[in-house]
Amino acid sequence: MSRRSGILEFAVLGLLREAPMHGYELRKRLNTSLGIFRAFSYGTLYPCLKTLVANGWLIEEPGSAPEDALAASLAGRRAKIVYRLTAEGKEHFEELLSHTGPDTWEDEHFAARFAFFGQTEREVRMRVLEGRRSRLEERLEKMRASLTRTRERLDDYTLELQRHGMESVEREVRWLNELIESERAGRDQRSPSAEDNARQDTTSGEAGDLPRHRGAAPPEGSPSGAPDQPDPSDDTTK
């Protein structure tokens, strides 16, 4: 399995853990919630779904809403297939959520993992954030060393491009520092109310506690996107 296909499987399982969806809904959510998947096609998504079904992590169900059946009949098409997470699929996704190896610190995988931090235990979130920061600090050190060696041989535009790249990495490191500090403080992302403060000690550390950081935007390249139009190759029963 390629790294990108592994990330896609992780994201699909995570979205279906929230609610069953059909293929178009999944593609829309992947595009809007996880910008790293903006360019992928139905030809990429459906083999992934079939693999997850074959592994027993998803099941296929026909769309049951009356309005769906009527619309499909009027359009000369059959009802959409709805994908639902199985108990085995949920267990597998939870195993993936607990993984904190070096691949979770890489650019694309980290973006997907961060999108599901609301379902991740705080201890795991901390390991992923600290690993990502360590990886970027190593990258930044190499970039600075390279710039020092080659500065005199670069034209102004290439030099500015390298400086821009370094500044982007430095911004993400600062962002990660804020997230890590907030996680350590065990505070919620929103400003705590009096009621929140009263129960903070009993809720700290549970999955879904989002880090608190005000005014800090995700670094460049963070997931974003806009809903797309329905694709004529949308999933239908054969």
PDB file of C-alpha atoms in Angstrom, residues 8-199:
ATOM      1  CA  LEU A   8      -6.880   8.130   2.147  1.00  0.00           C
ATOM      2  CA  GLU A   9      -8.074   4.951   3.872  1.00  0.00           C
ATOM      3  CA  PHE A  10      -7.456   6.568   7.258  1.00  0.00           C
ATOM      4  CA  ALA A  11      -9.443   9.672   6.268  1.00  0.00           C
ATOM      5  CA  VAL A  12     -12.358   7.663   4.826  1.00  0.00           C
ATOM      6  CA  LEU A  13     -12.623   5.546   7.984  1.00  0.00           C
ATOM      7  CA  GLY A  14     -12.504   8.674  10.130  1.00  0.00           C
ATOM      8  CA  LEU A  15     -15.282  10.419   8.193  1.00  0.00           C
ATOM      9  CA  LEU A  16     -17.497   7.329   8.182  1.00  0.00           C
ATOM     10  CA  ARG A  17     -17.027   7.003  11.914  1.00  0.00           C
ATOM     11  CA  GLU A  18     -18.985  10.251  12.164  1.00  0.00           C
ATOM     12  CA  ALA A  19     -21.844   9.071   9.949  1.00  0.00           C
ATOM     13  CA  PRO A  20     -22.582   6.762   6.979  1.00  0.00           C
ATOM     14  CA  MET A  21     -22.186   8.487   3.594  1.00  0.00           C
ATOM     15  CA  HIS A  22     -22.348   7.767  -0.097  1.00  0.00           C
ATOM     16  CA  GLY A  23     -19.419   8.326  -2.421  1.00  0.00           C
ATOM     17  CA  TYR A  24     -20.213  11.872  -3.476  1.00  0.00           C
ATOM     18  CA  GLU A  25     -20.663  12.976   0.136  1.00  0.00           C
ATOM     19  CA  LEU A  26     -17.333  11.377   1.030  1.00  0.00           C
ATOM     20  CA  ARG A  27     -15.520  13.061  -1.826  1.00  0.00           C
ATOM     21  CA  LYS A  28     -17.049  16.409  -0.887  1.00  0.00           C
ATOM     22  CA  ARG A  29     -15.982  16.050   2.754  1.00  0.00           C
ATOM     23  CA  LEU A  30     -12.484  14.962   1.775  1.00  0.00           C
ATOM     24  CA  ASN A  31     -12.175  18.034  -0.439  1.00  0.00           C
ATOM     25  CA  THR A  32     -13.586  20.542   2.040  1.00  0.00           C
ATOM     26  CA  SER A  33     -12.232  19.154   5.325  1.00  0.00           C
ATOM     27  CA  LEU A  34      -8.917  17.753   4.110  1.00  0.00           C
ATOM     28  CA  GLY A  35      -7.352  19.962   1.473  1.00  0.00           C
ATOM     29  CA  ILE A  36      -4.669  17.391   0.740  1.00  0.00           C
ATOM     30  CA  PHE A  37      -7.326  15.422  -1.165  1.00  0.00           C
ATOM     31  CA  ARG A  38      -8.535  18.275  -3.401  1.00  0.00           C
ATOM     32  CA  ALA A  39      -7.004  16.790  -6.528  1.00  0.00           C
ATOM     33  CA  PHE A  40      -7.971  13.149  -6.129  1.00  0.00           C
ATOM     34  CA  SER A  41     -10.605  11.591  -8.381  1.00  0.00           C
ATOM     35  CA  TYR A  42     -13.428   9.076  -8.149  1.00  0.00           C
ATOM     36  CA  GLY A  43     -11.007   6.652  -9.782  1.00  0.00           C
ATOM     37  CA  THR A  44      -8.932   6.907  -6.597  1.00  0.00           C
ATOM     38  CA  LEU A  45     -11.773   6.881  -4.064  1.00  0.00           C
ATOM     39  CA  TYR A  46     -13.747   3.872  -5.269  1.00  0.00           C
ATOM     40  CA  PRO A  47     -10.882   1.351  -5.311  1.00  0.00           C
ATOM     41  CA  CYS A  48     -10.156   2.516  -1.745  1.00  0.00           C
ATOM     42  CA  LEU A  49     -13.791   1.945  -0.728  1.00  0.00           C
ATOM     43  CA  LYS A  50     -13.828  -1.506  -2.336  1.00  0.00           C
ATOM     44  CA  THR A  51     -10.663  -2.438  -0.459  1.00  0.00           C
ATOM     45  CA  LEU A  52     -12.153  -1.314   2.851  1.00  0.00           C
ATOM     46  CA  VAL A  53     -15.309  -3.333   2.128  1.00  0.00           C
ATOM     47  CA  ALA A  54     -13.232  -6.401   1.243  1.00  0.00           C
ATOM     48  CA  ASN A  55     -11.329  -6.057   4.521  1.00  0.00           C
ATOM     49  CA  GLY A  56     -14.595  -6.046   6.449  1.00  0.00           C
ATOM     50  CA  TRP A  57     -14.158  -2.472   7.677  1.00  0.00           C
ATOM     51  CA  LEU A  58     -17.086  -1.077   5.665  1.00  0.00           C
ATOM     52  CA  ILE A  59     -20.385  -2.417   4.409  1.00  0.00           C
ATOM     53  CA  GLU A  60     -22.391  -1.228   1.421  1.00  0.00           C
ATOM     54  CA  GLU A  61     -26.068  -0.442   1.842  1.00  0.00           C
ATOM     55  CA  PRO A  62     -28.578   0.845  -0.740  1.00  0.00           C
ATOM     56  CA  GLY A  63     -29.881   4.362  -0.165  1.00  0.00           C
ATOM     57  CA  SER A  64     -33.215   4.012   1.639  1.00  0.00           C
ATOM     58  CA  ALA A  65     -34.639   7.551   1.709  1.00  0.00           C
ATOM     59  CA  PRO A  66     -37.827   7.788  -0.410  1.00  0.00           C
ATOM     60  CA  GLU A  67     -36.726  11.056  -1.984  1.00  0.00           C
ATOM     61  CA  ASP A  68     -33.468   9.401  -3.051  1.00  0.00           C
ATOM     62  CA  ALA A  69     -35.352   6.566  -4.744  1.00  0.00           C
ATOM     63  CA  LEU A  70     -37.713   8.985  -6.520  1.00  0.00           C
ATOM     64  CA  ALA A  71     -34.883  11.184  -7.750  1.00  0.00           C
ATOM     65  CA  ALA A  72     -32.956   8.166  -8.968  1.00  0.00           C
ATOM     66  CA  SER A  73     -36.052   6.850 -10.790  1.00  0.00           C
ATOM     67  CA  LEU A  74     -36.707  10.175 -12.508  1.00  0.00           C
ATOM     68  CA  ALA A  75     -33.074  10.383 -13.566  1.00  0.00           C
ATOM     69  CA  GLY A  76     -33.083   6.806 -14.859  1.00  0.00           C
ATOM     70  CA  ARG A  77     -30.527   5.800 -12.253  1.00  0.00           C
ATOM     71  CA  ARG A  78     -30.551   3.430  -9.323  1.00  0.00           C
ATOM     72  CA  ALA A  79     -30.237   4.435  -5.673  1.00  0.00           C
ATOM     73  CA  LYS A  80     -26.849   5.489  -4.335  1.00  0.00           C
ATOM     74  CA  ILE A  81     -24.726   3.095  -2.312  1.00  0.00           C
ATOM     75  CA  VAL A  82     -24.230   4.183   1.292  1.00  0.00           C
ATOM     76  CA  TYR A  83     -21.015   3.163   3.058  1.00  0.00           C
ATOM     77  CA  ARG A  84     -21.219   2.343   6.770  1.00  0.00           C
ATOM     78  CA  LEU A  85     -18.378   1.651   9.206  1.00  0.00           C
ATOM     79  CA  THR A  86     -18.447  -1.814  10.798  1.00  0.00           C
ATOM     80  CA  ALA A  87     -17.421  -2.647  14.360  1.00  0.00           C
ATOM     81  CA  GLU A  88     -14.174  -4.061  12.944  1.00  0.00           C
ATOM     82  CA  GLY A  89     -13.663  -0.867  10.952  1.00  0.00           C
ATOM     83  CA  LYS A  90     -14.125   1.271  14.042  1.00  0.00           C
ATOM     84  CA  GLU A  91     -11.632  -0.846  15.953  1.00  0.00           C
ATOM     85  CA  HIS A  92      -9.129  -0.594  13.086  1.00  0.00           C
ATOM     86  CA  PHE A  93      -9.526   3.184  12.906  1.00  0.00           C
ATOM     87  CA  GLU A  94      -8.935   3.488  16.654  1.00  0.00           C
ATOM     88  CA  GLU A  95      -5.742   1.483  16.233  1.00  0.00           C
ATOM     89  CA  LEU A  96      -4.634   3.888  13.492  1.00  0.00           C
ATOM     90  CA  LEU A  97      -5.479   6.861  15.723  1.00  0.00           C
ATOM     91  CA  SER A  98      -3.161   5.539  18.429  1.00  0.00           C
ATOM     92  CA  HIS A  99      -0.207   5.254  16.014  1.00  0.00           C
ATOM     93  CA  THR A 100       2.445   7.944  16.488  1.00  0.00           C
ATOM     94  CA  GLY A 101       5.319   6.739  14.304  1.00  0.00           C
ATOM     95  CA  PRO A 102       7.496   8.968  12.091  1.00  0.00           C
ATOM     96  CA  ASP A 103       5.085   8.755   9.138  1.00  0.00           C
ATOM     97  CA  THR A 104       2.513  10.719  11.184  1.00  0.00           C
ATOM     98  CA  TRP A 105       4.926  13.671  11.224  1.00  0.00           C
ATOM     99  CA  GLU A 106       5.175  13.977   7.438  1.00  0.00           C
ATOM    100  CA  ASP A 107       3.305  16.738   5.604  1.00  0.00           C
ATOM    101  CA  GLU A 108       0.295  14.906   4.150  1.00  0.00           C
ATOM    102  CA  HIS A 109      -0.146  12.365   6.922  1.00  0.00           C
ATOM    103  CA  PHE A 110       0.118  15.022   9.622  1.00  0.00           C
ATOM    104  CA  ALA A 111      -2.629  17.096   7.973  1.00  0.00           C
ATOM    105  CA  ALA A 112      -4.956  14.076   7.936  1.00  0.00           C
ATOM    106  CA  ARG A 113      -4.110  13.167  11.537  1.00  0.00           C
ATOM    107  CA  PHE A 114      -4.671  16.734  12.710  1.00  0.00           C
ATOM    108  CA  ALA A 115      -8.124  16.788  11.071  1.00  0.00           C
ATOM    109  CA  PHE A 116      -9.151  13.959  13.426  1.00  0.00           C
ATOM    110  CA  PHE A 117      -7.552  15.280  16.606  1.00  0.00           C
ATOM    111  CA  GLY A 118     -11.054  15.696  18.017  1.00  0.00           C
ATOM    112  CA  GLN A 119     -11.266  11.886  18.127  1.00  0.00           C
ATOM    113  CA  THR A 120      -7.708  11.411  19.418  1.00  0.00           C
ATOM    114  CA  GLU A 121      -6.536  11.060  23.021  1.00  0.00           C
ATOM    115  CA  ARG A 122      -4.522  14.002  24.341  1.00  0.00           C
ATOM    116  CA  GLU A 123      -1.460  11.874  25.042  1.00  0.00           C
ATOM    117  CA  VAL A 124      -1.387  10.736  21.409  1.00  0.00           C
ATOM    118  CA  ARG A 125      -1.985  14.276  20.150  1.00  0.00           C
ATOM    119  CA  MET A 126       1.019  15.450  22.144  1.00  0.00           C
ATOM    120  CA  ARG A 127       3.310  12.783  20.685  1.00  0.00           C
ATOM    121  CA  VAL A 128       2.218  13.614  17.142  1.00  0.00           C
ATOM    122  CA  LEU A 129       2.618  17.374  17.660  1.00  0.00           C
ATOM    123  CA  GLU A 130       6.031  17.020  19.280  1.00  0.00           C
ATOM    124  CA  GLY A 131       7.184  14.631  16.568  1.00  0.00           C
ATOM    125  CA  ARG A 132       6.006  17.021  13.859  1.00  0.00           C
ATOM    126  CA  ARG A 133       7.813  19.913  15.540  1.00  0.00           C
ATOM    127  CA  SER A 134      11.006  17.890  15.824  1.00  0.00           C
ATOM    128  CA  ARG A 135      10.805  16.944  12.138  1.00  0.00           C
ATOM    129  CA  LEU A 136      10.322  20.591  11.089  1.00  0.00           C
ATOM    130  CA  GLU A 137      13.147  21.794  13.314  1.00  0.00           C
ATOM    131  CA  GLU A 138      15.451  19.295  11.585  1.00  0.00           C
ATOM    132  CA  ARG A 139      14.214  20.522   8.205  1.00  0.00           C
ATOM    133  CA  LEU A 140      14.752  24.140   9.213  1.00  0.00           C
ATOM    134  CA  GLU A 141      18.307  23.447  10.360  1.00  0.00           C
ATOM    135  CA  LYS A 142      19.138  21.828   7.019  1.00  0.00           C
ATOM    136  CA  MET A 143      17.579  24.727   5.105  1.00  0.00           C
ATOM    137  CA  ARG A 144      19.618  27.260   7.049  1.00  0.00           C
ATOM    138  CA  ALA A 145      22.837  25.309   6.526  1.00  0.00           C
ATOM    139  CA  SER A 146      22.131  24.997   2.805  1.00  0.00           C
ATOM    140  CA  LEU A 147      21.398  28.710   2.503  1.00  0.00           C
ATOM    141  CA  THR A 148      24.632  29.586   4.287  1.00  0.00           C
ATOM    142  CA  ARG A 149      26.637  27.414   1.872  1.00  0.00           C
ATOM    143  CA  THR A 150      24.992  28.595  -1.325  1.00  0.00           C
ATOM    144  CA  ARG A 151      24.011  32.212  -0.567  1.00  0.00           C
ATOM    145  CA  GLU A 152      26.792  33.731  -2.652  1.00  0.00           C
ATOM    146  CA  ARG A 153      25.925  31.637  -5.724  1.00  0.00           C
ATOM    147  CA  LEU A 154      22.189  32.382  -5.771  1.00  0.00           C
ATOM    148  CA  ASP A 155      20.470  35.138  -7.681  1.00  0.00           C
ATOM    149  CA  ASP A 156      18.077  37.427  -5.805  1.00  0.00           C
ATOM    150  CA  TYR A 157      14.905  35.576  -6.802  1.00  0.00           C
ATOM    151  CA  THR A 158      16.169  32.132  -5.860  1.00  0.00           C
ATOM    152  CA  LEU A 159      17.408  33.563  -2.585  1.00  0.00           C
ATOM    153  CA  GLU A 160      13.988  35.058  -1.848  1.00  0.00           C
ATOM    154  CA  LEU A 161      12.319  31.753  -2.666  1.00  0.00           C
ATOM    155  CA  GLN A 162      14.525  29.939  -0.169  1.00  0.00           C
ATOM    156  CA  ARG A 163      13.871  32.587   2.463  1.00  0.00           C
ATOM    157  CA  HIS A 164      10.132  32.246   1.856  1.00  0.00           C
ATOM    158  CA  GLY A 165      10.374  28.494   2.374  1.00  0.00           C
ATOM    159  CA  MET A 166      12.255  28.974   5.636  1.00  0.00           C
ATOM    160  CA  GLU A 167       9.731  31.521   6.879  1.00  0.00           C
ATOM    161  CA  SER A 168       6.883  29.083   6.148  1.00  0.00           C
ATOM    162  CA  VAL A 169       8.567  26.373   8.215  1.00  0.00           C
ATOM    163  CA  GLU A 170       9.330  28.851  11.017  1.00  0.00           C
ATOM    164  CA  ARG A 171       5.656  29.900  11.119  1.00  0.00           C
ATOM    165  CA  GLU A 172       4.525  26.286  11.441  1.00  0.00           C
ATOM    166  CA  VAL A 173       7.018  25.656  14.237  1.00  0.00           C
ATOM    167  CA  ARG A 174       5.623  28.667  16.127  1.00  0.00           C
ATOM    168  CA  TRP A 175       2.082  27.374  15.526  1.00  0.00           C
ATOM    169  CA  LEU A 176       3.049  23.941  16.839  1.00  0.00           C
ATOM    170  CA  ASN A 177       4.661  25.507  19.899  1.00  0.00           C
ATOM    171  CA  GLU A 178       1.375  27.251  20.708  1.00  0.00           C
ATOM    172  CA  LEU A 179      -0.609  24.039  20.253  1.00  0.00           C
ATOM    173  CA  ILE A 180       1.773  22.053  22.429  1.00  0.00           C
ATOM    174  CA  GLU A 181       1.687  24.706  25.134  1.00  0.00           C
ATOM    175  CA  SER A 182      -2.115  24.688  25.088  1.00  0.00           C
ATOM    176  CA  GLU A 183      -2.259  20.894  25.214  1.00  0.00           C
ATOM    177  CA  ARG A 184       0.070  20.865  28.210  1.00  0.00           C
ATOM    178  CA  ALA A 185      -2.092  23.411  29.961  1.00  0.00           C
ATOM    179  CA  GLY A 186      -5.086  21.149  29.307  1.00  0.00           C
ATOM    180  CA  ARG A 187      -7.265  24.012  28.168  1.00  0.00           C
ATOM    181  CA  ASP A 188     -10.083  23.985  25.648  1.00  0.00           C
ATOM    182  CA  GLN A 189      -9.863  25.998  22.421  1.00  0.00           C
ATOM    183  CA  ARG A 190     -12.766  28.262  23.406  1.00  0.00           C
ATOM    184  CA  SER A 191     -12.539  30.699  26.350  1.00  0.00           C
ATOM    185  CA  PRO A 192     -13.595  28.727  29.447  1.00  0.00           C
ATOM    186  CA  SER A 193     -16.811  29.801  31.111  1.00  0.00           C
ATOM    187  CA  ALA A 194     -17.371  29.519  34.866  1.00  0.00           C
ATOM    188  CA  GLU A 195     -19.110  26.172  34.297  1.00  0.00           C
ATOM    189  CA  ASP A 196     -16.266  24.988  32.102  1.00  0.00           C
ATOM    190  CA  ASN A 197     -13.754  25.887  34.816  1.00  0.00           C
ATOM    191  CA  ALA A 198     -15.777  23.991  37.383  1.00  0.00           C
ATOM    192  CA  ARG A 199     -15.649  20.749  35.418  1.00  0.00           C
TER     193      ARG A 199
END
